[in-house]
């Protein structure tokens, strides 16, 4: 069982915060009691830290990157050292822990494959690492294998083409994922999230090969 404590967070909330204690919206100053994970230092929802709530953004796969970055900067500004100079050492340590948690939340939510995985956790349908093969199906796994074989022997020009093809596939899967989450089709969302994670790995492999060359 995940250990939690009652934590009072004071700051500016924008968008929609979803948590087990309070739901609120609009640009307001808040001082609300919420469950807070002692291990991850983030808000907890049904056993999982709600990283969307920590950033003060809507819990959705379809997030605008610029708006997400603005929300991140807004939350971080609440804990800027210049605002905490008069606080106790304990309060400053708590603020440091909170900024670390906010930065982690932004790292996850800003990456589509991690954002999708986190959404599945919050909706009670987490994606387990050991079920990827059965979930993806033989056709997609064959596609992944062929891509990796092509990367191993690709020239610079061919690598550029492989990057374009993979980016197009990632965009297609992301669009399908958005629809699946919007329509609460979680079986489809789980399968597509697994696909997006594999495509992200292929992107990383292409980037690594390009860097080495």
PDB file of C-alpha atoms in Angstrom, residues 38-117:
ATOM      1  CA  UNK A  38       5.658  10.516   0.694  1.00  0.00           C
ATOM      2  CA  UNK A  39       7.784   8.552  -1.778  1.00  0.00           C
ATOM      3  CA  UNK A  40       7.214  10.440  -5.022  1.00  0.00           C
ATOM      4  CA  UNK A  41       6.268  13.804  -3.438  1.00  0.00           C
ATOM      5  CA  UNK A  42       3.295  14.139  -5.767  1.00  0.00           C
ATOM      6  CA  UNK A  43      -0.481  14.178  -5.460  1.00  0.00           C
ATOM      7  CA  UNK A  44      -2.038  10.712  -5.244  1.00  0.00           C
ATOM      8  CA  UNK A  45      -5.118   9.493  -7.077  1.00  0.00           C
ATOM      9  CA  UNK A  46      -6.233   5.887  -6.588  1.00  0.00           C
ATOM     10  CA  UNK A  47      -2.724   4.809  -5.623  1.00  0.00           C
ATOM     11  CA  UNK A  48      -0.973   6.732  -8.424  1.00  0.00           C
ATOM     12  CA  UNK A  49       0.466  10.249  -8.267  1.00  0.00           C
ATOM     13  CA  UNK A  50      -1.643  12.559 -10.460  1.00  0.00           C
ATOM     14  CA  UNK A  51       0.998  14.431 -12.444  1.00  0.00           C
ATOM     15  CA  UNK A  52      -1.603  16.422 -14.366  1.00  0.00           C
ATOM     16  CA  UNK A  53      -2.980  17.846 -11.107  1.00  0.00           C
ATOM     17  CA  UNK A  54       0.516  18.675  -9.929  1.00  0.00           C
ATOM     18  CA  UNK A  55       0.983  20.839 -13.035  1.00  0.00           C
ATOM     19  CA  UNK A  56      -2.534  22.251 -12.826  1.00  0.00           C
ATOM     20  CA  UNK A  57      -3.519  21.071 -16.316  1.00  0.00           C
ATOM     21  CA  UNK A  58      -6.436  19.096 -17.689  1.00  0.00           C
ATOM     22  CA  UNK A  59      -6.104  15.328 -17.463  1.00  0.00           C
ATOM     23  CA  UNK A  60      -6.070  14.681 -21.200  1.00  0.00           C
ATOM     24  CA  UNK A  61      -3.866  13.151 -23.882  1.00  0.00           C
ATOM     25  CA  UNK A  62      -4.557  16.117 -26.181  1.00  0.00           C
ATOM     26  CA  UNK A  63      -2.466  18.796 -24.474  1.00  0.00           C
ATOM     27  CA  UNK A  64      -1.007  21.818 -26.240  1.00  0.00           C
ATOM     28  CA  UNK A  65       2.779  21.834 -25.769  1.00  0.00           C
ATOM     29  CA  UNK A  66       3.022  25.609 -25.390  1.00  0.00           C
ATOM     30  CA  UNK A  67       0.226  25.740 -22.813  1.00  0.00           C
ATOM     31  CA  UNK A  68       1.756  22.835 -20.909  1.00  0.00           C
ATOM     32  CA  UNK A  69       5.112  24.614 -20.775  1.00  0.00           C
ATOM     33  CA  UNK A  70       3.416  27.803 -19.571  1.00  0.00           C
ATOM     34  CA  UNK A  71       1.659  25.867 -16.809  1.00  0.00           C
ATOM     35  CA  UNK A  72       4.987  24.324 -15.765  1.00  0.00           C
ATOM     36  CA  UNK A  73       6.692  27.716 -15.560  1.00  0.00           C
ATOM     37  CA  UNK A  74       3.749  29.178 -13.645  1.00  0.00           C
ATOM     38  CA  UNK A  75       3.843  26.436 -11.001  1.00  0.00           C
ATOM     39  CA  UNK A  76       7.631  26.613 -10.719  1.00  0.00           C
ATOM     40  CA  UNK A  77       7.486  30.387 -10.205  1.00  0.00           C
ATOM     41  CA  UNK A  78       5.443  29.822  -7.041  1.00  0.00           C
ATOM     42  CA  UNK A  79       8.492  28.119  -5.508  1.00  0.00           C
ATOM     43  CA  UNK A  80      11.211  30.434  -6.799  1.00  0.00           C
ATOM     44  CA  UNK A  81      13.978  30.967  -4.185  1.00  0.00           C
ATOM     45  CA  UNK A  82      13.321  34.730  -4.184  1.00  0.00           C
ATOM     46  CA  UNK A  83       9.846  34.019  -2.801  1.00  0.00           C
ATOM     47  CA  UNK A  84      11.089  31.675  -0.098  1.00  0.00           C
ATOM     48  CA  UNK A  85      13.910  33.635   1.487  1.00  0.00           C
ATOM     49  CA  UNK A  86      11.826  34.431   4.565  1.00  0.00           C
ATOM     50  CA  UNK A  87      10.645  30.822   5.005  1.00  0.00           C
ATOM     51  CA  UNK A  88      12.028  28.306   7.473  1.00  0.00           C
ATOM     52  CA  UNK A  89      14.606  25.703   6.444  1.00  0.00           C
ATOM     53  CA  UNK A  90      11.883  23.045   6.657  1.00  0.00           C
ATOM     54  CA  UNK A  91       9.588  25.000   4.335  1.00  0.00           C
ATOM     55  CA  UNK A  92      12.435  25.564   1.882  1.00  0.00           C
ATOM     56  CA  UNK A  93      13.246  21.849   1.906  1.00  0.00           C
ATOM     57  CA  UNK A  94       9.573  21.038   1.209  1.00  0.00           C
ATOM     58  CA  UNK A  95       9.602  23.572  -1.629  1.00  0.00           C
ATOM     59  CA  UNK A  96      12.721  21.943  -3.113  1.00  0.00           C
ATOM     60  CA  UNK A  97      11.015  18.545  -2.985  1.00  0.00           C
ATOM     61  CA  UNK A  98       7.929  19.996  -4.636  1.00  0.00           C
ATOM     62  CA  UNK A  99       9.878  21.637  -7.474  1.00  0.00           C
ATOM     63  CA  UNK A 100      11.628  18.302  -8.121  1.00  0.00           C
ATOM     64  CA  UNK A 101       8.229  16.603  -8.281  1.00  0.00           C
ATOM     65  CA  UNK A 102       6.891  19.285 -10.633  1.00  0.00           C
ATOM     66  CA  UNK A 103       9.897  18.900 -12.928  1.00  0.00           C
ATOM     67  CA  UNK A 104       9.388  15.131 -12.995  1.00  0.00           C
ATOM     68  CA  UNK A 105       5.703  15.647 -13.771  1.00  0.00           C
ATOM     69  CA  UNK A 106       6.554  17.943 -16.681  1.00  0.00           C
ATOM     70  CA  UNK A 107       9.083  15.434 -18.041  1.00  0.00           C
ATOM     71  CA  UNK A 108       6.397  12.733 -18.086  1.00  0.00           C
ATOM     72  CA  UNK A 109       3.424  14.774 -19.308  1.00  0.00           C
ATOM     73  CA  UNK A 110       5.402  16.523 -22.062  1.00  0.00           C
ATOM     74  CA  UNK A 111       6.242  13.180 -23.717  1.00  0.00           C
ATOM     75  CA  UNK A 112       3.271  11.608 -25.514  1.00  0.00           C
ATOM     76  CA  UNK A 113       4.205   7.958 -24.863  1.00  0.00           C
ATOM     77  CA  UNK A 114       4.738   8.617 -21.139  1.00  0.00           C
ATOM     78  CA  UNK A 115       1.640  10.815 -20.925  1.00  0.00           C
ATOM     79  CA  UNK A 116      -0.476   8.043 -22.416  1.00  0.00           C
ATOM     80  CA  UNK A 117       0.975   5.472 -20.019  1.00  0.00           C
TER      81      UNK A 117
END
